[in-house]
């Protein structure tokens, strides 16, 4: 069994189940029966809020701009013992692996595709005065209000399962490659430690790539930020080791990272790895590229300004995972 990397994406939203409709207070009247009996109907139930699991791991994106969601309220009861209409339920699609955290500490996980999980129950409708009749009081002039529902704050966390980990020293071009290989928008900058959290992206073949930041010499012993992320690396299926062409000594860079991986866990050192030479547009000649590529045992040489090379990388990654 392969252990999976679990990375987390987070969002806060507000939801509200529908209020129950109020009961009706009404007495039947017509020409022949000026004092007819009570006939006020019950209020309709408020709509429930459900989450349904889907496989699209990008689905939490829907909450980027719209954050408040509400199921329909039940309608008020009518005359003639007519009950109010039930409120329409609200169904939100979330990726499987979503953990729903309520304010009170309760947690629910959406585990299966198609699984419909009740997130907030709609309010009961209130009784109308028809329902309130009894042997003692045959003409009640009371009704109940429908149950009201409040807004709930939900904190959604997505446990993501990364298939591929991009590793390498800071500045190796990991975040840039993640952006090119996926539609992720990781921060890129020309200095170490731009990426504080692992960035995630989804490839064309729906594989998840994690950009593992902050690996430096000593990371396995807790130095820098890398330690925190090593556990994510441990659970990926494939490592893409990035070595930049503008490094003074790419072989040394490689060894630094390998040493950290090995001392963190021996299992990790056996993980399938492909080495790639990055930023090759910074080299003067193709001959230089070949020379370094051979020296470090790279499978591919890429540059983010060479679309062809990115395509080759994408193909290689998917082929390795297959
Ligand atoms: N010339 C060139 N620069 C690149 C390439 N890839 C990344 N860079 C630059 O290298 C720097 C570090 O890249 P980044 O992706 O943040 O590296 P990370 O620290 O490994 O995530 C940034 O200034 C990038 O614009 C490339 O293929 N060619
Ligand atoms: Mg980065």
Short mmCIF file of C-alpha atoms and ligand atoms in Angstrom, two decimals:
data_model
loop_
_atom_site.label_atom_id
_atom_site.label_comp_id
_atom_site.label_asym_id
_atom_site.label_seq_id
_atom_site.Cartn_x
_atom_site.Cartn_y
_atom_site.Cartn_z
CA UNK A 1 0.00 0.00 0.00
CA UNK A 2 1.19 3.41 -0.89
CA UNK A 3 0.83 6.08 1.69
CA UNK A 4 -0.66 9.24 0.30
CA UNK A 5 0.41 12.75 0.90
CA UNK A 6 -2.32 14.72 2.48
CA UNK A 7 -2.22 18.38 1.81
CA UNK A 8 -4.85 20.79 2.81
CA UNK A 9 -6.73 23.54 1.14
CA UNK A 10 -8.97 25.67 3.29
CA UNK A 11 -11.97 27.92 3.02
CA UNK A 12 -14.50 29.49 5.38
CA UNK A 13 -18.13 29.75 4.37
CA UNK A 14 -21.48 30.54 5.94
CA UNK A 15 -24.57 28.46 5.39
CA UNK A 16 -28.12 28.60 6.62
CA UNK A 17 -30.85 25.98 6.50
CA UNK A 18 -34.35 27.26 5.72
CA UNK A 19 -36.62 28.52 8.47
CA UNK A 20 -39.82 26.61 9.05
CA UNK A 21 -42.91 28.45 7.86
CA UNK A 22 -45.35 29.74 10.49
CA UNK A 23 -48.61 27.98 11.09
CA UNK A 24 -51.77 29.74 9.96
CA UNK A 25 -54.52 30.96 12.22
CA UNK A 26 -57.75 30.98 10.30
CA UNK A 27 -61.44 30.03 10.63
CA UNK A 28 -63.56 28.76 7.86
CA UNK A 29 -66.37 31.12 6.87
CA UNK A 30 -69.03 31.09 4.20
CA UNK A 31 -72.57 32.27 3.80
CA UNK A 32 -73.99 29.14 5.38
CA UNK A 33 -71.41 28.79 8.14
CA UNK A 34 -70.53 32.23 9.47
CA UNK A 35 -68.73 30.57 12.34
CA UNK A 36 -66.91 27.67 10.67
CA UNK A 37 -64.19 25.70 12.42
CA UNK A 38 -60.47 26.36 12.50
CA UNK A 39 -58.80 25.58 9.16
CA UNK A 40 -55.35 27.21 9.36
CA UNK A 41 -52.70 24.93 7.81
CA UNK A 42 -49.18 24.11 9.06
CA UNK A 43 -46.08 25.93 7.95
CA UNK A 44 -43.78 24.14 5.50
CA UNK A 45 -40.46 22.69 6.60
CA UNK A 46 -37.40 24.76 5.83
CA UNK A 47 -34.97 23.33 3.27
CA UNK A 48 -31.97 21.30 4.44
CA UNK A 49 -28.40 21.97 3.42
CA UNK A 50 -26.50 19.02 2.01
CA UNK A 51 -23.00 18.48 0.74
CA UNK A 52 -22.47 15.95 -2.00
CA UNK A 53 -19.05 14.45 -2.66
CA UNK A 54 -17.61 14.82 -6.16
CA UNK A 55 -14.26 13.84 -7.56
CA UNK A 56 -13.22 17.25 -8.84
CA UNK A 57 -10.62 18.35 -6.32
CA UNK A 58 -10.83 21.90 -7.60
CA UNK A 59 -14.44 22.27 -6.56
CA UNK A 60 -13.67 24.34 -3.46
CA UNK A 61 -12.89 27.12 -5.90
CA UNK A 62 -16.61 27.87 -6.10
CA UNK A 63 -16.24 29.45 -2.64
CA UNK A 64 -13.64 31.96 -3.67
CA UNK A 65 -16.12 34.72 -4.37
CA UNK A 66 -19.44 33.49 -3.08
CA UNK A 67 -19.25 32.48 0.55
CA UNK A 68 -22.82 32.63 1.83
CA UNK A 69 -25.39 30.00 0.94
CA UNK A 70 -28.94 29.56 2.10
CA UNK A 71 -31.61 26.91 1.65
CA UNK A 72 -35.14 28.12 1.02
CA UNK A 73 -37.51 28.90 3.88
CA UNK A 74 -40.73 26.95 4.32
CA UNK A 75 -43.87 28.91 3.51
CA UNK A 76 -46.58 29.93 5.87
CA UNK A 77 -49.60 27.68 6.20
CA UNK A 78 -52.75 28.67 4.31
CA UNK A 79 -56.50 28.56 4.80
CA UNK A 80 -58.51 25.42 4.08
CA UNK A 81 -55.99 23.31 6.01
CA UNK A 82 -53.46 23.93 3.30
CA UNK A 83 -49.92 23.37 4.50
CA UNK A 84 -47.22 25.82 3.45
CA UNK A 85 -44.81 24.72 0.75
CA UNK A 86 -41.59 23.11 1.92
CA UNK A 87 -38.41 25.05 1.37
CA UNK A 88 -36.16 23.81 -1.44
CA UNK A 89 -33.07 22.00 -0.18
CA UNK A 90 -29.65 23.35 -1.01
CA UNK A 91 -27.02 20.98 -2.34
CA UNK A 92 -23.41 22.06 -2.56
CA UNK A 93 -20.87 19.93 -4.37
CA UNK A 94 -17.56 19.53 -2.58
CA UNK A 95 -14.55 17.39 -3.35
CA UNK A 96 -14.25 14.09 -1.53
CA UNK A 97 -11.76 14.47 1.29
CA UNK A 98 -13.43 17.68 2.45
CA UNK A 99 -13.63 17.96 6.20
CA UNK A 100 -16.41 20.18 7.49
CA UNK A 101 -15.60 21.83 10.80
CA UNK A 102 -18.46 23.40 12.72
CA UNK A 103 -17.96 26.16 15.29
CA UNK A 104 -18.74 23.80 18.15
CA UNK A 105 -15.90 21.47 17.23
CA UNK A 106 -17.96 18.87 15.39
CA UNK A 107 -16.31 17.52 12.24
CA UNK A 108 -17.76 15.66 9.33
CA UNK A 109 -15.82 14.23 6.43
CA UNK A 110 -17.21 13.84 2.94
CA UNK A 111 -15.73 10.54 1.86
CA UNK A 112 -17.43 9.12 -1.19
CA UNK A 113 -18.41 10.37 -4.59
CA UNK A 114 -22.16 10.81 -4.64
CA UNK A 115 -22.46 10.65 -0.87
CA UNK A 116 -25.08 13.14 0.31
CA UNK A 117 -24.35 14.42 3.79
CA UNK A 118 -26.75 16.51 5.83
CA UNK A 119 -24.96 19.65 6.93
CA UNK A 120 -27.81 21.68 8.40
CA UNK A 121 -31.39 20.62 8.96
CA UNK A 122 -34.19 22.96 7.99
CA UNK A 123 -36.57 24.25 10.66
CA UNK A 124 -39.86 22.49 11.33
CA UNK A 125 -42.98 24.26 10.20
CA UNK A 126 -45.28 25.60 12.93
CA UNK A 127 -48.71 24.10 13.52
CA UNK A 128 -51.73 25.96 12.24
CA UNK A 129 -54.85 26.25 14.32
CA UNK A 130 -56.54 23.35 12.52
CA UNK A 131 -53.89 20.99 13.88
CA UNK A 132 -54.23 22.53 17.33
CA UNK A 133 -57.82 21.50 17.77
CA UNK A 134 -58.63 19.00 20.49
CA UNK A 135 -61.61 17.69 22.47
CA UNK A 136 -61.38 20.52 25.00
CA UNK A 137 -60.68 23.36 22.63
CA UNK A 138 -62.38 22.86 19.31
CA UNK A 139 -61.82 26.40 18.13
CA UNK A 140 -58.23 27.24 19.02
CA UNK A 141 -57.03 30.63 17.95
CA UNK A 142 -53.40 29.72 18.33
CA UNK A 143 -50.71 28.74 15.91
CA UNK A 144 -46.98 28.00 16.23
CA UNK A 145 -44.24 29.92 14.59
CA UNK A 146 -41.90 27.91 12.41
CA UNK A 147 -38.48 26.99 13.78
CA UNK A 148 -35.92 29.61 12.86
CA UNK A 149 -32.46 28.65 11.68
CA UNK A 150 -29.26 30.58 12.20
CA UNK A 151 -26.27 31.17 9.98
CA UNK A 152 -23.52 28.66 10.67
CA UNK A 153 -19.85 29.25 10.13
CA UNK A 154 -18.15 26.33 8.47
CA UNK A 155 -14.46 25.82 8.02
CA UNK A 156 -13.77 23.48 5.13
CA UNK A 157 -10.46 21.72 4.83
CA UNK A 158 -9.52 19.59 1.92
CA UNK A 159 -7.17 16.75 2.61
CA UNK A 160 -5.39 16.45 -0.63
CA UNK A 161 -3.50 13.55 -1.86
CA UNK A 162 -0.40 14.57 -3.79
CA UNK A 163 0.85 12.20 -6.44
CA UNK A 164 3.95 14.12 -7.34
CA UNK A 165 6.33 16.20 -5.26
CA UNK A 166 8.57 18.86 -6.79
CA UNK A 167 11.74 19.00 -4.76
CA UNK A 168 14.97 20.93 -4.95
CA UNK A 169 16.75 23.78 -3.22
CA UNK A 170 15.12 27.21 -3.05
CA UNK A 171 15.24 28.97 -6.41
CA UNK A 172 15.39 25.72 -8.37
CA UNK A 173 12.30 26.78 -10.28
CA UNK A 174 9.81 24.47 -8.53
CA UNK A 175 6.98 26.98 -8.17
CA UNK A 176 7.42 28.14 -11.74
CA UNK A 177 7.16 24.57 -12.97
CA UNK A 178 4.09 23.94 -10.86
CA UNK A 179 2.47 26.94 -12.51
CA UNK A 180 3.38 25.72 -15.96
CA UNK A 181 2.29 22.13 -15.41
CA UNK A 182 -1.00 23.08 -13.81
CA UNK A 183 -3.30 26.01 -13.51
CA UNK A 184 -1.99 26.76 -10.03
CA UNK A 185 -0.75 30.22 -9.32
CA UNK A 186 2.12 29.72 -6.94
CA UNK A 187 4.17 32.72 -5.95
CA UNK A 188 7.40 32.96 -7.83
CA UNK A 189 10.28 35.20 -6.90
CA UNK A 190 13.96 35.37 -7.26
CA UNK A 191 14.86 34.65 -3.67
CA UNK A 192 14.68 31.66 -1.36
CA UNK A 193 11.59 30.89 0.73
CA UNK A 194 8.96 32.53 -1.41
CA UNK A 195 6.78 29.54 -0.81
CA UNK A 196 5.82 29.10 2.81
CA UNK A 197 3.13 26.50 2.33
CA UNK A 198 3.23 23.72 -0.19
CA UNK A 199 1.43 24.80 -3.30
CA UNK A 200 -0.78 22.40 -5.10
CA UNK A 201 -1.90 22.10 -8.64
CA UNK A 202 -3.79 19.66 -10.77
CA UNK A 203 -2.31 18.43 -14.03
CA UNK A 204 -4.21 17.80 -17.25
CA UNK A 205 -4.50 14.16 -16.23
CA UNK A 206 -5.93 15.19 -12.83
CA UNK A 207 -2.80 14.28 -10.92
CA UNK A 208 -1.91 16.46 -7.98
CA UNK A 209 1.47 18.07 -7.88
CA UNK A 210 2.84 19.59 -4.72
CA UNK A 211 5.61 22.13 -4.73
CA UNK A 212 7.59 21.28 -1.64
CA UNK A 213 9.28 24.43 -0.41
CA UNK A 214 12.06 25.19 1.94
CA UNK A 215 14.24 22.11 1.59
CA UNK A 216 17.74 23.16 2.55
CA UNK A 217 20.76 21.63 4.15
CA UNK A 218 19.71 20.50 7.63
CA UNK A 219 15.98 20.38 6.82
CA UNK A 220 15.69 16.82 8.13
CA UNK A 221 16.93 17.92 11.53
CA UNK A 222 14.40 20.70 11.72
CA UNK A 223 16.39 23.49 10.13
CA UNK A 224 14.41 25.98 8.06
CA UNK A 225 10.89 25.33 6.93
CA UNK A 226 11.56 22.16 5.05
CA UNK A 227 11.06 19.77 7.95
CA UNK A 228 7.40 20.63 8.14
CA UNK A 229 6.99 19.59 4.53
CA UNK A 230 9.09 16.46 4.47
CA UNK A 231 6.17 14.40 5.67
CA UNK A 232 4.28 15.46 2.56
CA UNK A 233 7.17 14.35 0.38
CA UNK A 234 7.20 11.04 2.15
CA UNK A 235 3.77 10.16 0.88
CA UNK A 236 4.02 11.13 -2.76
CA UNK A 237 4.47 8.50 -5.45
CA UNK A 238 6.96 10.33 -7.59
CA UNK A 239 9.58 12.95 -6.86
CA UNK A 240 10.67 15.40 -9.50
CA UNK A 241 14.04 16.68 -8.43
CA UNK A 242 14.75 20.11 -9.91
CA UNK A 243 18.30 21.30 -10.42
CA UNK A 244 18.76 24.76 -11.92
CA UNK A 245 21.16 25.27 -14.79
CA UNK A 246 22.44 28.49 -13.27
CA UNK A 247 23.64 26.73 -10.14
CA UNK A 248 27.38 26.85 -9.51
CA UNK A 249 27.34 23.18 -8.64
CA UNK A 250 24.13 21.27 -9.49
CA UNK A 251 25.61 17.96 -8.42
CA UNK A 252 26.27 19.37 -4.98
CA UNK A 253 22.71 20.76 -4.85
CA UNK A 254 21.44 17.30 -5.68
CA UNK A 255 23.46 15.66 -2.97
CA UNK A 256 22.30 18.15 -0.35
CA UNK A 257 18.67 17.33 -0.97
CA UNK A 258 19.27 13.59 -1.22
CA UNK A 259 21.10 13.65 2.08
CA UNK A 260 18.17 15.37 3.74
CA UNK A 261 15.68 12.91 2.29
CA UNK A 262 17.77 9.96 3.38
CA UNK A 263 18.29 11.14 6.90
CA UNK A 264 14.61 11.96 7.23
CA UNK A 265 13.47 8.49 6.26
CA UNK A 266 14.97 5.49 4.55
CA UNK A 267 11.63 4.75 2.93
CA UNK A 268 11.71 8.16 1.37
CA UNK A 269 15.11 7.53 -0.15
CA UNK A 270 13.61 4.66 -2.13
CA UNK A 271 10.87 6.76 -3.65
CA UNK A 272 10.89 6.90 -7.43
CA UNK A 273 12.67 10.04 -8.56
CA UNK A 274 13.34 11.77 -11.83
CA UNK A 275 15.99 14.41 -12.09
CA UNK A 276 15.45 17.38 -14.35
CA UNK A 277 17.68 20.27 -15.27
CA UNK A 278 15.71 23.52 -15.06
CA UNK A 279 16.15 27.07 -16.40
CA UNK A 280 18.23 25.89 -19.35
CA UNK A 281 17.54 29.11 -21.25
CA UNK A 282 20.16 30.61 -18.95
CA UNK A 283 22.87 28.53 -20.55
CA UNK A 284 24.70 29.73 -23.64
CA UNK A 285 24.78 26.58 -25.70
CA UNK A 286 23.09 23.27 -26.23
CA UNK A 287 26.43 21.67 -25.61
CA UNK A 288 26.50 23.09 -22.08
CA UNK A 289 23.03 21.75 -21.47
CA UNK A 290 24.04 18.25 -22.54
CA UNK A 291 27.18 18.37 -20.47
CA UNK A 292 25.39 19.25 -17.23
CA UNK A 293 22.50 16.96 -18.01
CA UNK A 294 24.84 14.00 -18.28
CA UNK A 295 26.79 15.00 -15.24
CA UNK A 296 23.75 15.04 -12.98
CA UNK A 297 21.93 12.18 -14.67
CA UNK A 298 18.95 14.29 -15.66
CA UNK A 299 16.18 12.70 -17.73
CA UNK A 300 15.09 16.02 -19.16
CA UNK A 301 16.22 19.60 -19.54
CA UNK A 302 13.50 22.24 -19.32
CA UNK A 303 12.84 25.94 -19.36
CA UNK A 304 9.57 27.65 -18.57
CA UNK A 305 9.95 29.74 -21.73
CA UNK A 306 10.17 26.59 -23.85
CA UNK A 307 6.68 25.19 -24.07
CA UNK A 308 7.89 22.07 -25.82
CA UNK A 309 10.09 21.16 -22.89
CA UNK A 310 7.22 21.61 -20.42
CA UNK A 311 5.04 19.35 -22.55
CA UNK A 312 7.78 16.70 -22.51
CA UNK A 313 8.03 16.99 -18.74
CA UNK A 314 4.29 16.61 -18.37
CA UNK A 315 4.32 13.50 -20.55
CA UNK A 316 7.22 12.03 -18.65
CA UNK A 317 5.57 12.57 -15.27
CA UNK A 318 2.32 10.95 -16.32
CA UNK A 319 4.13 8.09 -17.93
CA UNK A 320 6.06 7.46 -14.71
CA UNK A 321 2.86 7.40 -12.71
CA UNK A 322 1.06 5.07 -15.06
N1 LIG B 1 15.34 32.15 -16.95
C1 LIG B 1 14.53 31.34 -16.26
N2 LIG B 1 14.17 31.67 -15.01
C2 LIG B 1 13.36 30.83 -14.32
C3 LIG B 1 12.92 29.61 -14.87
N3 LIG B 1 12.15 28.99 -13.95
C4 LIG B 1 12.14 29.79 -12.86
N4 LIG B 1 12.87 30.90 -13.06
C5 LIG B 1 13.12 32.01 -12.14
O1 LIG B 1 13.86 31.52 -11.02
C6 LIG B 1 13.44 32.14 -9.83
C7 LIG B 1 13.02 31.12 -8.82
O2 LIG B 1 11.90 30.41 -9.30
P1 LIG B 1 10.84 29.73 -8.37
O3 LIG B 1 9.90 29.02 -9.26
O4 LIG B 1 10.27 30.69 -7.39
O5 LIG B 1 11.77 28.68 -7.58
P2 LIG B 1 11.46 27.82 -6.28
O6 LIG B 1 12.07 28.53 -5.14
O7 LIG B 1 12.15 26.50 -6.53
O8 LIG B 1 10.00 27.66 -6.17
C8 LIG B 1 12.32 33.11 -10.25
O9 LIG B 1 12.87 34.38 -10.44
C9 LIG B 1 11.85 32.53 -11.54
O10 LIG B 1 11.29 33.54 -12.40
C10 LIG B 1 13.32 29.29 -16.23
O11 LIG B 1 12.98 28.25 -16.81
N5 LIG B 1 14.13 30.18 -16.86
MG1 LIG B 2 8.79 28.27 -4.65
#
